[in-house]
CSV table of C-alpha atoms in Angstrom, one decimal:
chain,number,residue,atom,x,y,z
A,1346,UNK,CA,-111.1,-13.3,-57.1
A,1347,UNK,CA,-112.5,-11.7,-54.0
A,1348,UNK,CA,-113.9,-8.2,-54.4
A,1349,UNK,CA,-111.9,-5.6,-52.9
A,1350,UNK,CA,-113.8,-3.7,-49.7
A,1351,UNK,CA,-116.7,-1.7,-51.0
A,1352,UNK,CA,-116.6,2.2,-50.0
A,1353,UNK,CA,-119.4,4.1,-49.3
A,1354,UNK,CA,-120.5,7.6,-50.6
A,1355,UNK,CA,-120.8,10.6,-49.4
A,1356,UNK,CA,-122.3,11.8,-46.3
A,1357,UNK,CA,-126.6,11.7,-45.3
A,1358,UNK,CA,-128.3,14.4,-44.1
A,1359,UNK,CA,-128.5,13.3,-40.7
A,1360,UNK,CA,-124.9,12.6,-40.7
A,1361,UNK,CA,-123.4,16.5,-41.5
A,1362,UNK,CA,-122.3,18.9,-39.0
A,1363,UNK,CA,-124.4,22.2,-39.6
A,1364,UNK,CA,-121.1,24.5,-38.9
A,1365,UNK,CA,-119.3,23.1,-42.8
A,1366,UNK,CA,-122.7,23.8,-44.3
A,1367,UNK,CA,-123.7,26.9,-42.5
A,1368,UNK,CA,-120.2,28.6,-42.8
A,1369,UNK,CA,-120.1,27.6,-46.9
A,1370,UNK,CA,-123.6,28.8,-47.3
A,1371,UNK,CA,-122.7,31.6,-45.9
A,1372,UNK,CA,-119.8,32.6,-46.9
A,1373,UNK,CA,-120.9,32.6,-50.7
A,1374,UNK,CA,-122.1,36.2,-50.0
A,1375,UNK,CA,-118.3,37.3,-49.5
A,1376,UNK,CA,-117.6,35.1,-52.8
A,1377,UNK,CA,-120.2,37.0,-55.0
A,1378,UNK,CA,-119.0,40.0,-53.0
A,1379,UNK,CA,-115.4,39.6,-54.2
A,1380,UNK,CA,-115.6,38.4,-57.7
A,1381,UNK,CA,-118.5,41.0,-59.0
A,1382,UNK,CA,-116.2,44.0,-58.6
A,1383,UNK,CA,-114.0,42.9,-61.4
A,1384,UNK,CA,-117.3,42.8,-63.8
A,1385,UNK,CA,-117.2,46.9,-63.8
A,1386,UNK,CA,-115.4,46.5,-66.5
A,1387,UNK,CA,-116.6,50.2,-67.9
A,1388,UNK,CA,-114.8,51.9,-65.1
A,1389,UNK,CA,-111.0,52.3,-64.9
A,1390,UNK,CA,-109.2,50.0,-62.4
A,1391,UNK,CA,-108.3,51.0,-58.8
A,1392,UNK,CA,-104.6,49.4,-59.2
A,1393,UNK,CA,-104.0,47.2,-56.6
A,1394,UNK,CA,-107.2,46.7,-55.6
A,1395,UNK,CA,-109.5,46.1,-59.1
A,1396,UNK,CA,-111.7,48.2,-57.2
A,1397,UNK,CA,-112.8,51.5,-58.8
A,1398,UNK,CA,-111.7,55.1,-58.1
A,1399,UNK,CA,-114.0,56.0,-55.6
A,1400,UNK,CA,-116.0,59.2,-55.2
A,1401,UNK,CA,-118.8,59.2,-54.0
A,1402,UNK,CA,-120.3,58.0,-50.1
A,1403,UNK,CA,-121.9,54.8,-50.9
A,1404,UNK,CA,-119.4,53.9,-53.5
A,1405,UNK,CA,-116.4,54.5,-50.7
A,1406,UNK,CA,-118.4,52.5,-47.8
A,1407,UNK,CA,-119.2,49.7,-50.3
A,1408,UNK,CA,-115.2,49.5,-51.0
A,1409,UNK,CA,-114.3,49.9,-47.8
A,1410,UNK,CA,-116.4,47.1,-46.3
A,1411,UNK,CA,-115.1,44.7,-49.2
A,1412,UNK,CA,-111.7,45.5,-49.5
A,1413,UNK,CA,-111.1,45.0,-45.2
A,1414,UNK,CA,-114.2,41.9,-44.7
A,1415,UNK,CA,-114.2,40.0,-47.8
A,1416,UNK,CA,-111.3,40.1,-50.7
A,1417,UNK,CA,-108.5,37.6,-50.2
A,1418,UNK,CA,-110.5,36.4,-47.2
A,1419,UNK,CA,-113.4,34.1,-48.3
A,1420,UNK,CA,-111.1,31.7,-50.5
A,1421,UNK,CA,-108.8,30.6,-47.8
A,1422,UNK,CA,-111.9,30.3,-45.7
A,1423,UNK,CA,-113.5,27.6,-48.3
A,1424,UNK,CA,-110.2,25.9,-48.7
A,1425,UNK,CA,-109.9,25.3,-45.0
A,1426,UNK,CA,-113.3,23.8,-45.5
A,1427,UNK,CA,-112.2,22.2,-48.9
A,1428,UNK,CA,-109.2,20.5,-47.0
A,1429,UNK,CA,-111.8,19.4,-43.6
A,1430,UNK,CA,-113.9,17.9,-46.3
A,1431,UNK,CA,-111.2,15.9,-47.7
A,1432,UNK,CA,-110.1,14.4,-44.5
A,1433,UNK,CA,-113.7,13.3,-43.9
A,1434,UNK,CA,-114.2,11.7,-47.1
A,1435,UNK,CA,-111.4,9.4,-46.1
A,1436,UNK,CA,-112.3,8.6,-42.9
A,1437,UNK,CA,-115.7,7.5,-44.1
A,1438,UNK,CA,-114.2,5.6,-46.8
A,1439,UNK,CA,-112.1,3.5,-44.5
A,1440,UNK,CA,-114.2,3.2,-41.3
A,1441,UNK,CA,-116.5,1.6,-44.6
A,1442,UNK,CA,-113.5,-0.9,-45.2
A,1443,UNK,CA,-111.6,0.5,-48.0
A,1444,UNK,CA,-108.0,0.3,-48.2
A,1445,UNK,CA,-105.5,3.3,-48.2
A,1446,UNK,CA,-105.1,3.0,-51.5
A,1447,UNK,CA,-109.0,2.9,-52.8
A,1448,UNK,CA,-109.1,6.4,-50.9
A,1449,UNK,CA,-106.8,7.7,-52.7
A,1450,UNK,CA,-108.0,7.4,-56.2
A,1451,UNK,CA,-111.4,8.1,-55.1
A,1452,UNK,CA,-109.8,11.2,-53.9
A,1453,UNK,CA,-107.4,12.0,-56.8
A,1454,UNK,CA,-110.7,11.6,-58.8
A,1455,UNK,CA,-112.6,13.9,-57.4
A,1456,UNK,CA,-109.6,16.4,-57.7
A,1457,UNK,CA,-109.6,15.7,-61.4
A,1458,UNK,CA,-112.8,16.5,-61.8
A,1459,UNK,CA,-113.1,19.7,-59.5
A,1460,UNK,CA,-110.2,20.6,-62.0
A,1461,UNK,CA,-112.3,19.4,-65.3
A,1462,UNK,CA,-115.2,21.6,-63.7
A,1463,UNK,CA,-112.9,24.6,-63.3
A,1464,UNK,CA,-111.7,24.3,-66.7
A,1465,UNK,CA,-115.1,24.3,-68.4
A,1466,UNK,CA,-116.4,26.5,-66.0
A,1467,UNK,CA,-113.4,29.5,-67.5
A,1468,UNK,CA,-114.3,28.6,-70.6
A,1469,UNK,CA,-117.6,29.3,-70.6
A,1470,UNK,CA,-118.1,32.3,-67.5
A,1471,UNK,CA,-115.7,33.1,-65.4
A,1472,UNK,CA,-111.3,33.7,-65.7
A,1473,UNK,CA,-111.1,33.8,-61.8
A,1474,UNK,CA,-112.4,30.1,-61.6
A,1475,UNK,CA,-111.0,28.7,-58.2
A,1476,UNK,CA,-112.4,25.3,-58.5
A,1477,UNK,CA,-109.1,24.6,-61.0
A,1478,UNK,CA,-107.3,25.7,-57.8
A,1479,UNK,CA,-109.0,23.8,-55.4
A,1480,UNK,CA,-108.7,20.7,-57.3
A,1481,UNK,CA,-104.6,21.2,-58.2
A,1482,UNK,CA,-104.2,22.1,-54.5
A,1483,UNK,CA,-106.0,19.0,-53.4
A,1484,UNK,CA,-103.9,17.1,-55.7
A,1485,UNK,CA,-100.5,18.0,-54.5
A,1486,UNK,CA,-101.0,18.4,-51.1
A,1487,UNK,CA,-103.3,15.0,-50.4
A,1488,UNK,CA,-100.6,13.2,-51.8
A,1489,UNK,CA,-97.8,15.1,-50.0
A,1490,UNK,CA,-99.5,15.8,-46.5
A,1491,UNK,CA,-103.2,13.7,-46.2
A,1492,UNK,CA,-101.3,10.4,-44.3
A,1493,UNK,CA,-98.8,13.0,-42.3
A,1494,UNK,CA,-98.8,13.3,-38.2
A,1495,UNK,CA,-101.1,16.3,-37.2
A,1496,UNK,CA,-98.0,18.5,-36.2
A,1497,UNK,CA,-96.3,17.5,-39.5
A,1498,UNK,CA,-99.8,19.3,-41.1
A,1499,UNK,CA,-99.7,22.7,-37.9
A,1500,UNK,CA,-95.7,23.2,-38.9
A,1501,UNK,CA,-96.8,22.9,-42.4
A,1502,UNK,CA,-99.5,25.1,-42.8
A,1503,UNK,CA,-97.5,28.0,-40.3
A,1504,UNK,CA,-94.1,27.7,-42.6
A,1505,UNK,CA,-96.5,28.4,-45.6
A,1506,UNK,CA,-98.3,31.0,-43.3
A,1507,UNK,CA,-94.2,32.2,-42.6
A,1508,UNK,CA,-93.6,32.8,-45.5
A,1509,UNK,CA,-96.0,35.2,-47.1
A,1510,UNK,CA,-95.9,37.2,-43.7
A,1511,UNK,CA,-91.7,37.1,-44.4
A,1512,UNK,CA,-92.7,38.5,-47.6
A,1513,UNK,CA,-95.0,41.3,-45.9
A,1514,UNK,CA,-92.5,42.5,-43.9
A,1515,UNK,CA,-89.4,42.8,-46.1
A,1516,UNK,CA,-92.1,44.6,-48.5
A,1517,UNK,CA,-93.3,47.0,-46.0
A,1518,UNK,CA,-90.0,48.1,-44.7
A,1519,UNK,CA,-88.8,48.9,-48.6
A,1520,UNK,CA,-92.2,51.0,-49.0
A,1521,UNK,CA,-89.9,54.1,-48.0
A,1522,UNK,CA,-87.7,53.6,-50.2
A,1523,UNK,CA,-90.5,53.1,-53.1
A,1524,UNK,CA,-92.0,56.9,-52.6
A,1525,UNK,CA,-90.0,58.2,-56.0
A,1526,UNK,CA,-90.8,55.5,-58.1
A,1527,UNK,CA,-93.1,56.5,-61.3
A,1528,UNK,CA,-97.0,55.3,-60.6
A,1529,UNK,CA,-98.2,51.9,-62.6
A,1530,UNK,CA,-101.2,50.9,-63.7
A,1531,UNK,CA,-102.8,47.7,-63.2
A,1532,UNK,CA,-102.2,46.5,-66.8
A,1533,UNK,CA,-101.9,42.8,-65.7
A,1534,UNK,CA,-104.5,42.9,-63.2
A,1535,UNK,CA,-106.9,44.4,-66.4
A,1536,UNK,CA,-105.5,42.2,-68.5
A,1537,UNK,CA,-107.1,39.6,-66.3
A,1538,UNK,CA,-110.6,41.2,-66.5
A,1539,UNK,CA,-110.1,42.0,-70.3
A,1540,UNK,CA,-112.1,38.9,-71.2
A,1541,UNK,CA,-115.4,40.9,-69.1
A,1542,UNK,CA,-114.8,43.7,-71.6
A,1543,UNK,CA,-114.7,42.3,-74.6
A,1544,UNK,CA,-117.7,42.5,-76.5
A,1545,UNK,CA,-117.2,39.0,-78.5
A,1546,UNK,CA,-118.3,35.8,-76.8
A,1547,UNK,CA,-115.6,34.0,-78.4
A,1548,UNK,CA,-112.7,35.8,-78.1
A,1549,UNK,CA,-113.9,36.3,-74.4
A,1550,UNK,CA,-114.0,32.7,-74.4
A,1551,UNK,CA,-110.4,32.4,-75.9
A,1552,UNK,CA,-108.5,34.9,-73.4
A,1553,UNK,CA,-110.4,33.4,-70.3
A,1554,UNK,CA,-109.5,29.5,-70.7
A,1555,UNK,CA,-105.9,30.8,-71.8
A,1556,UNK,CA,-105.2,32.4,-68.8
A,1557,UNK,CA,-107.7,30.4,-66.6
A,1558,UNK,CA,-104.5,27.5,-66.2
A,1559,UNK,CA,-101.8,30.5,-64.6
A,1560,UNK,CA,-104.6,31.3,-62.0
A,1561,UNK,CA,-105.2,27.8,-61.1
A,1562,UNK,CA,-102.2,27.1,-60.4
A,1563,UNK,CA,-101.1,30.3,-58.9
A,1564,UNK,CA,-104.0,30.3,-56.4
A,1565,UNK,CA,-103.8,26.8,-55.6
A,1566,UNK,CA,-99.8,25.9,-55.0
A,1567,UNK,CA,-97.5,29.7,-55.7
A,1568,UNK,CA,-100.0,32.0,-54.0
A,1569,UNK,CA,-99.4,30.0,-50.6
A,1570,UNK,CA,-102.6,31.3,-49.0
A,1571,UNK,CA,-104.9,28.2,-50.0
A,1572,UNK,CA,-102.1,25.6,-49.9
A,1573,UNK,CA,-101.6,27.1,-46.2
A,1574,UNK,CA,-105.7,26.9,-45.6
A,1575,UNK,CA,-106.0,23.6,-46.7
A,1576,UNK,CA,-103.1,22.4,-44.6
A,1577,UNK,CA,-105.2,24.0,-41.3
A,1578,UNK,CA,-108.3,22.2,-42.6
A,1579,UNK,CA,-106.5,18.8,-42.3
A,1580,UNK,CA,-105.6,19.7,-38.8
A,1581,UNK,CA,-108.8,20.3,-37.6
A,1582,UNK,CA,-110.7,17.9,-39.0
A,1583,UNK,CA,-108.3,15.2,-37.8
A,1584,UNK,CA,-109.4,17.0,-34.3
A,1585,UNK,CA,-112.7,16.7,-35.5
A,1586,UNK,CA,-113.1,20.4,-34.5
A,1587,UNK,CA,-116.7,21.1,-36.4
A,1588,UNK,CA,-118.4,17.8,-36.0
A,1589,UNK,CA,-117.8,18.1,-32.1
A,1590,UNK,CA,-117.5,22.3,-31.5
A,1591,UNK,CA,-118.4,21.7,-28.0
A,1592,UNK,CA,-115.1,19.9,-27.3
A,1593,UNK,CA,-113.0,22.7,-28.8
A,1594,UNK,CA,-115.0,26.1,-27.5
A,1595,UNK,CA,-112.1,27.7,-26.2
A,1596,UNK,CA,-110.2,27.0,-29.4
A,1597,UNK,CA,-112.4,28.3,-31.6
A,1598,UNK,CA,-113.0,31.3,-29.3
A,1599,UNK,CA,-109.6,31.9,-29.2
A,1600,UNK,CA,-109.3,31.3,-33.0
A,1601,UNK,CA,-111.9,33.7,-34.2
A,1602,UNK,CA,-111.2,36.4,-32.0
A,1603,UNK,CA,-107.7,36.5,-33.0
A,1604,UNK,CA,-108.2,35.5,-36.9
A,1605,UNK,CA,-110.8,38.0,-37.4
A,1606,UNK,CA,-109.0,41.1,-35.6
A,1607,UNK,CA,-106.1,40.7,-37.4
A,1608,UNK,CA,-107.6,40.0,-40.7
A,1609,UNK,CA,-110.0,43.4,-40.4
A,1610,UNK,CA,-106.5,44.6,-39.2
A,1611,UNK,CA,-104.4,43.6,-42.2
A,1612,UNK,CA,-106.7,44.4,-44.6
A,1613,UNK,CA,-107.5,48.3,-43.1
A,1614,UNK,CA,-104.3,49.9,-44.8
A,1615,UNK,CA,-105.6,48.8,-48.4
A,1616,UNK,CA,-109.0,49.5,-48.0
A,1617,UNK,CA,-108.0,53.2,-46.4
A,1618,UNK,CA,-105.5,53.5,-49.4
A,1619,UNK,CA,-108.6,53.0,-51.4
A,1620,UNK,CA,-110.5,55.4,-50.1
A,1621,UNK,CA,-108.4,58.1,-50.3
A,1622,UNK,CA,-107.1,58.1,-47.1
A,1623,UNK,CA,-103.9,56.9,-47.4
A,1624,UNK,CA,-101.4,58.7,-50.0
A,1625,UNK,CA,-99.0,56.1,-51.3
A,1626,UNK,CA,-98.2,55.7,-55.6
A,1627,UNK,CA,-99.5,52.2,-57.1
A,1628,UNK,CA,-96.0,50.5,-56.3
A,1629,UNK,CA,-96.4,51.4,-52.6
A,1630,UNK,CA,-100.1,50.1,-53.0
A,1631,UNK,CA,-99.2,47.1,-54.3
A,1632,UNK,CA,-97.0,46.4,-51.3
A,1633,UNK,CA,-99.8,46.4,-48.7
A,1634,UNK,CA,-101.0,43.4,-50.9
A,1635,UNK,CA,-98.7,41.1,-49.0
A,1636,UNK,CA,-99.9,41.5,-45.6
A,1637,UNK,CA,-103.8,41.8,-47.0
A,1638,UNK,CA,-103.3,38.1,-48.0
A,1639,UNK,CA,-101.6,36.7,-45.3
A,1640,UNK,CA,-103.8,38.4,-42.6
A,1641,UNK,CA,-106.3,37.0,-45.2
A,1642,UNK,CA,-105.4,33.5,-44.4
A,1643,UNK,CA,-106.3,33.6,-40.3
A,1644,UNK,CA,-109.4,35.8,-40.9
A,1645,UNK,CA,-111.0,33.3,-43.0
A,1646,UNK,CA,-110.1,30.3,-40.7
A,1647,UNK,CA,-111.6,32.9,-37.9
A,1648,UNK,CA,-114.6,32.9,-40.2
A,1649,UNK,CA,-115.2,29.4,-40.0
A,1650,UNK,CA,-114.4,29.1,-36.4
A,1651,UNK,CA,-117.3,31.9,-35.1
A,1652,UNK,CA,-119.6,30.1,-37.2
A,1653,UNK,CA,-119.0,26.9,-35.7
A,1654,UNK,CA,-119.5,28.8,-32.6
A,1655,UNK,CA,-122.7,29.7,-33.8
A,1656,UNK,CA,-123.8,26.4,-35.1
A,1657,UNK,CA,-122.8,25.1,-31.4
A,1658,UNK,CA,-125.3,27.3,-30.2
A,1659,UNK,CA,-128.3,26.6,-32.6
A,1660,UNK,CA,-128.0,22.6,-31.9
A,1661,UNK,CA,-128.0,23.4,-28.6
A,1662,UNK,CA,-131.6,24.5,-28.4
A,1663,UNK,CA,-134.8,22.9,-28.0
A,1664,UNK,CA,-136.2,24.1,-31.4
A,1665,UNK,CA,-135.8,23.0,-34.7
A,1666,UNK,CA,-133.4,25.7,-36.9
A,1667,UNK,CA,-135.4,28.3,-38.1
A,1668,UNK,CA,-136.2,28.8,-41.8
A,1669,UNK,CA,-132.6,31.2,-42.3
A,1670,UNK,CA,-130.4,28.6,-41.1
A,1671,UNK,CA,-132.5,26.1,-42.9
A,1672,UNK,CA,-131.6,27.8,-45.9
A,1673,UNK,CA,-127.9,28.6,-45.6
A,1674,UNK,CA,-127.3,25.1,-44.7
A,1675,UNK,CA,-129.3,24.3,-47.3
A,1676,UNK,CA,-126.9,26.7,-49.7
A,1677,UNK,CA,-123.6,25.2,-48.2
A,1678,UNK,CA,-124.8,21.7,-49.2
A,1679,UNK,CA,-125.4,22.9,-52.9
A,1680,UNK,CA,-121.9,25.1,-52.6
A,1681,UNK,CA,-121.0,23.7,-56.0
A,1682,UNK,CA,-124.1,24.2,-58.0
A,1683,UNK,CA,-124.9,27.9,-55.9
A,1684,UNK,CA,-120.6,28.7,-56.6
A,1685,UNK,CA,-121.3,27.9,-60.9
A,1686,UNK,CA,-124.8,29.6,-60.4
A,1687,UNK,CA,-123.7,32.7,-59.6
A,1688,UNK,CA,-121.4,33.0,-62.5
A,1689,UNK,CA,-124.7,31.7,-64.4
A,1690,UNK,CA,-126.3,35.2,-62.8
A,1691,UNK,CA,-123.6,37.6,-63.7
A,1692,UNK,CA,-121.7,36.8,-66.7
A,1693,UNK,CA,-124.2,37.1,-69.0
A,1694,UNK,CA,-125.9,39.7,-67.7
A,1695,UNK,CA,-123.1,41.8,-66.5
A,1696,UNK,CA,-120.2,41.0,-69.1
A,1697,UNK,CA,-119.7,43.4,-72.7
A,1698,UNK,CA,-120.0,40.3,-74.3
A,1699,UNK,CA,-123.8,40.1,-73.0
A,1700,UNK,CA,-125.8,41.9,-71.4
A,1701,UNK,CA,-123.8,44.5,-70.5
A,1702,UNK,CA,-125.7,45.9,-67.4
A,1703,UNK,CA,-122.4,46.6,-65.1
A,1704,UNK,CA,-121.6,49.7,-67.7
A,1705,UNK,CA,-124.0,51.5,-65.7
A,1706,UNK,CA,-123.4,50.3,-62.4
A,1707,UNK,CA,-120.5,51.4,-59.6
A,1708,UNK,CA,-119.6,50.5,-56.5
A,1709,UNK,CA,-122.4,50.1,-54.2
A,1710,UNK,CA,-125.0,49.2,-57.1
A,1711,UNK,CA,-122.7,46.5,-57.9
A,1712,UNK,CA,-122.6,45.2,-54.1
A,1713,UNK,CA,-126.2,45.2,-53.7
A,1714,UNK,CA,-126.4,43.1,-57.0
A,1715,UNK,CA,-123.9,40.9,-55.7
A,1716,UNK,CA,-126.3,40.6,-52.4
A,1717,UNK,CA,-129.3,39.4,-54.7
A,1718,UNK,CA,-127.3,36.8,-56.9
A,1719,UNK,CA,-126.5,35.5,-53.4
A,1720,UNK,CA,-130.4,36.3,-52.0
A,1721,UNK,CA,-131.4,34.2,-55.6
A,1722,UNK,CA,-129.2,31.1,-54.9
A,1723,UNK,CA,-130.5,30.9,-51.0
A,1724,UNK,CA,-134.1,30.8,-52.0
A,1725,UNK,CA,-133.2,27.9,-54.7
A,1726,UNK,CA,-131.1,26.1,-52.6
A,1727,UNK,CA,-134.0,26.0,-50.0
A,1728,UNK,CA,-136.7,25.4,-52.4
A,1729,UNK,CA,-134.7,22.3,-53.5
A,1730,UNK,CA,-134.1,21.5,-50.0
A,1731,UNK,CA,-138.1,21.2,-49.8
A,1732,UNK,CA,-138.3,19.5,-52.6
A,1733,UNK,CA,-135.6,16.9,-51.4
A,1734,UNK,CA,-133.5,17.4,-54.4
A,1735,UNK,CA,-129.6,17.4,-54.6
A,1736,UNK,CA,-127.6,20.1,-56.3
A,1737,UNK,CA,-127.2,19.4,-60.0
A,1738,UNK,CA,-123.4,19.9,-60.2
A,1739,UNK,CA,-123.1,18.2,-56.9
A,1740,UNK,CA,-125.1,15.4,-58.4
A,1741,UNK,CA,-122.7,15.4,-61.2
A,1742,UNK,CA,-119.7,15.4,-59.2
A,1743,UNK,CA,-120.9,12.5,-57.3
A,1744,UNK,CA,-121.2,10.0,-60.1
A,1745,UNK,CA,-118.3,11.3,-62.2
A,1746,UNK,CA,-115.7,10.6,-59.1
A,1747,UNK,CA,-117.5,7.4,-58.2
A,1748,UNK,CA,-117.7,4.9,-60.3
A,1749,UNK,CA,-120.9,2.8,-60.0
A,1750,UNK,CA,-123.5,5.1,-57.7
A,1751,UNK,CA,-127.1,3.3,-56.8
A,1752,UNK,CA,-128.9,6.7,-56.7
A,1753,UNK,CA,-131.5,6.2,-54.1
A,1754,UNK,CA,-135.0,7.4,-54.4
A,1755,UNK,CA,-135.7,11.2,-53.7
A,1756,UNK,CA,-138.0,10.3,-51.2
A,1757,UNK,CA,-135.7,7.7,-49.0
A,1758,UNK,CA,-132.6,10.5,-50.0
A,1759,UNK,CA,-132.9,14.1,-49.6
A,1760,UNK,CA,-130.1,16.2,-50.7
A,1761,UNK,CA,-127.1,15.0,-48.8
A,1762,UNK,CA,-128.7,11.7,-47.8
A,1763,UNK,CA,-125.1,9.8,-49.1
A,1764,UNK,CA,-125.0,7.0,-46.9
A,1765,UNK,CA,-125.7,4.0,-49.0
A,1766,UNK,CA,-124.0,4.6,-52.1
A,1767,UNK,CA,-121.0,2.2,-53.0
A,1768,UNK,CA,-118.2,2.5,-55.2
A,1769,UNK,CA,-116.9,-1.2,-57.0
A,1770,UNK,CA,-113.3,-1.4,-58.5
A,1771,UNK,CA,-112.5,-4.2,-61.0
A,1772,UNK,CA,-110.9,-7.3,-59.7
């Protein structure tokens, strides 16, 4: 019997747009930024926020920044990407010669992995895992949305955009009526981060992997906000919006101006809340959630849309990119292995059940910490970019989702050299 088309792997080096890989390397900052506030686990919660009471100056600017530039708006940002990079694995696969149907198990693999990693990934570091997410979100909506007509994909991701601002609004118009109601605490929100306080590894490790499945699959399908992102990736990478910025420069102007005013907007009522500048009870608090996450949703696709702008304007010169973009780029093509390394960085370190170095940290010691975990994974990623080495979980990702994988020398394939790769199915 004839052998089905053979597919190729993943994308060289010289084949990559900079913007993906600049905006992911990035935007890992805002990642560590968000998820090390819920490792001060020796201060009480903030409510709605996870952050802190805040008292003093630094602590206060370092909330403030976070709470309005970073939480709820780096994940949709990376699942916009995480949905672009979807689209252009199958258009490599089948400008290769693979059929409809070879895409999407090599797809549906890759999902099941992403989800494998997640799982494994709770277990053993971190219970706000968003790989799980990713991969259940990929899942669903590449089988319900990846072959559908680009408005079918715009009405789609603006229904799901609807909807949480529908949400918002009916919210903030009860918020009135909400002023008598008894304060709450954030007891599910701790209950969450319980696993970070408790001093035993293995019960840390029993309450994180129990409650790792409800966030996967309330981030990637009930939340809305990634579904929704994912959804606007597929749009613009059928538009091919990164890999040719110059086409789209008003629409990416347009797009981050927009995105990122009203996600600093949206999120400026929570963070002045937190502060102490706003005097609403926990129930009220928990209100302003709503519009935080929508707004959340066009800030991060704003994100990615000024750095493509930027990338635009570093290809255009004469010069080779200097050694910062180097590195970021560098970082967004190891997102995986720098995403799991930063949990490698924090949780034992920061956690009860190690180290237990966050019980004397706040605010704004905890966001300059977050700053060097990032700082650390640059200088690796760009030492391995030297060295012409591949991320390790990206490496391992690669062979799990493919099924037969001729690696190539390091010297004829640098990280992201995934040209000549091929993937055989039995006859």
């Amino acid at each position: 019997m004839p052998r089905p088309p053979a597919s190729r792997g993943p994308t060289g080096t010289t084949e990559r747009a900079l913007a993906p890989d600049l905006a992911r390397g990035f935007m890992l900052l805002f990642i560590a930024l968000a998820n090390t506030v819920w490792y001060l686990w020796a201060l009480p919660s903030g409510g709605a926020t996870m952050h802190p009471p805040s008292e003093d100056l630094p602590d206060r600017i370092a909330q403030f920044f976070t709470i309005v530039v970073v939480d709820m708006r780096s994940y949709p940002m990376f699942a916009f990407l995480f949905g672009y990079g979807m689209v252009q694995l199958a258009r490599r696969q089948e400008a290769a010669g693979s059929d409809a149907k070879a895409v999407a198990a090599l797809l549906r693999r890759r999902n099941l992995w992403l989800i494998a990693f997640g799982a494994v990934h709770a277990l053993l570091l971190w219970m706000g895992d968003v790989l799980g997410a990713y991969g259940v979100a990929g899942l669903l909506l590449g089988w319900l949305f990846l072959r559908r007509r680009e408005t079918t994909l715009l009405v789609w991701g603006w229904v799901l955009t609807g909807l949480l601002a529908s949400l918002s609004v009916l919210g903030l118009l009860s918020m009135p009526f909400l002023g008598s109601l008894p304060d709450e605490d954030a007891a599910g929100m701790e209950a969450l981060a319980g696993s970070i306080a408790d001093p035993s590894f293995l019960t840390a490790a029993l309450d994180r992997i129990t409650v790792w499945p409800g966030v996967a699959l309330l981030q990637g399908v009930f939340g809305l906000a990634i579904p929704a992102a994912i959804l606007f990736g597929y749009r613009a990478a059928r538009m091919r919006v990164l890999e040719e910025p110059g086409a789209h420069l008003p629409l990416l102007r347009r797009t981050a101006v927009i995105g990122i005013s009203v996600g600093w907007l949206g999120g400026l009522p929570l963070a002045l809340y937190q502060v102490g500048a706003l005097d609403l009870n926990a129930t009220q608090a928990q209100i302003l959630t709503l519009p935080h996450m929508t707004t959340g949703i066009l800030c991060g696709v704003g994100y990615v849309a000024l750095i493509a702008l930027i990338a635009h304007r570093i290809q255009n010169r004469d010069r080779e990119p200097g050694v910062v973009v180097t590195a970021l780029s560098a970082t967004g093509r190891r997102s995986l292995s720098a995403y799991l390394g930063q949990s490698v960085l924090c949780a034992p370190i920061l956690s009860a059940w190690g180290l237990g170095l966050a019980a004397w940290m706040t605010s704004w010691t905890m966001f300059l910490y977050a700053v060097g975990v990032w700082l650390v994974t640059v200088v690796i990623a760009y030492g391995m970019e030297r060295a012409g080495r591949r991320g390790p979980a990206e490496v391992l990702l690669r062979r799990l989702s493919y099924r037969r994988v001729n690696t190539p020398s390091p010297a004829s394939a640098p990280e992201g050299d995934e040209g000549p790769h091929q993937e055989r199915t039995t006859p």
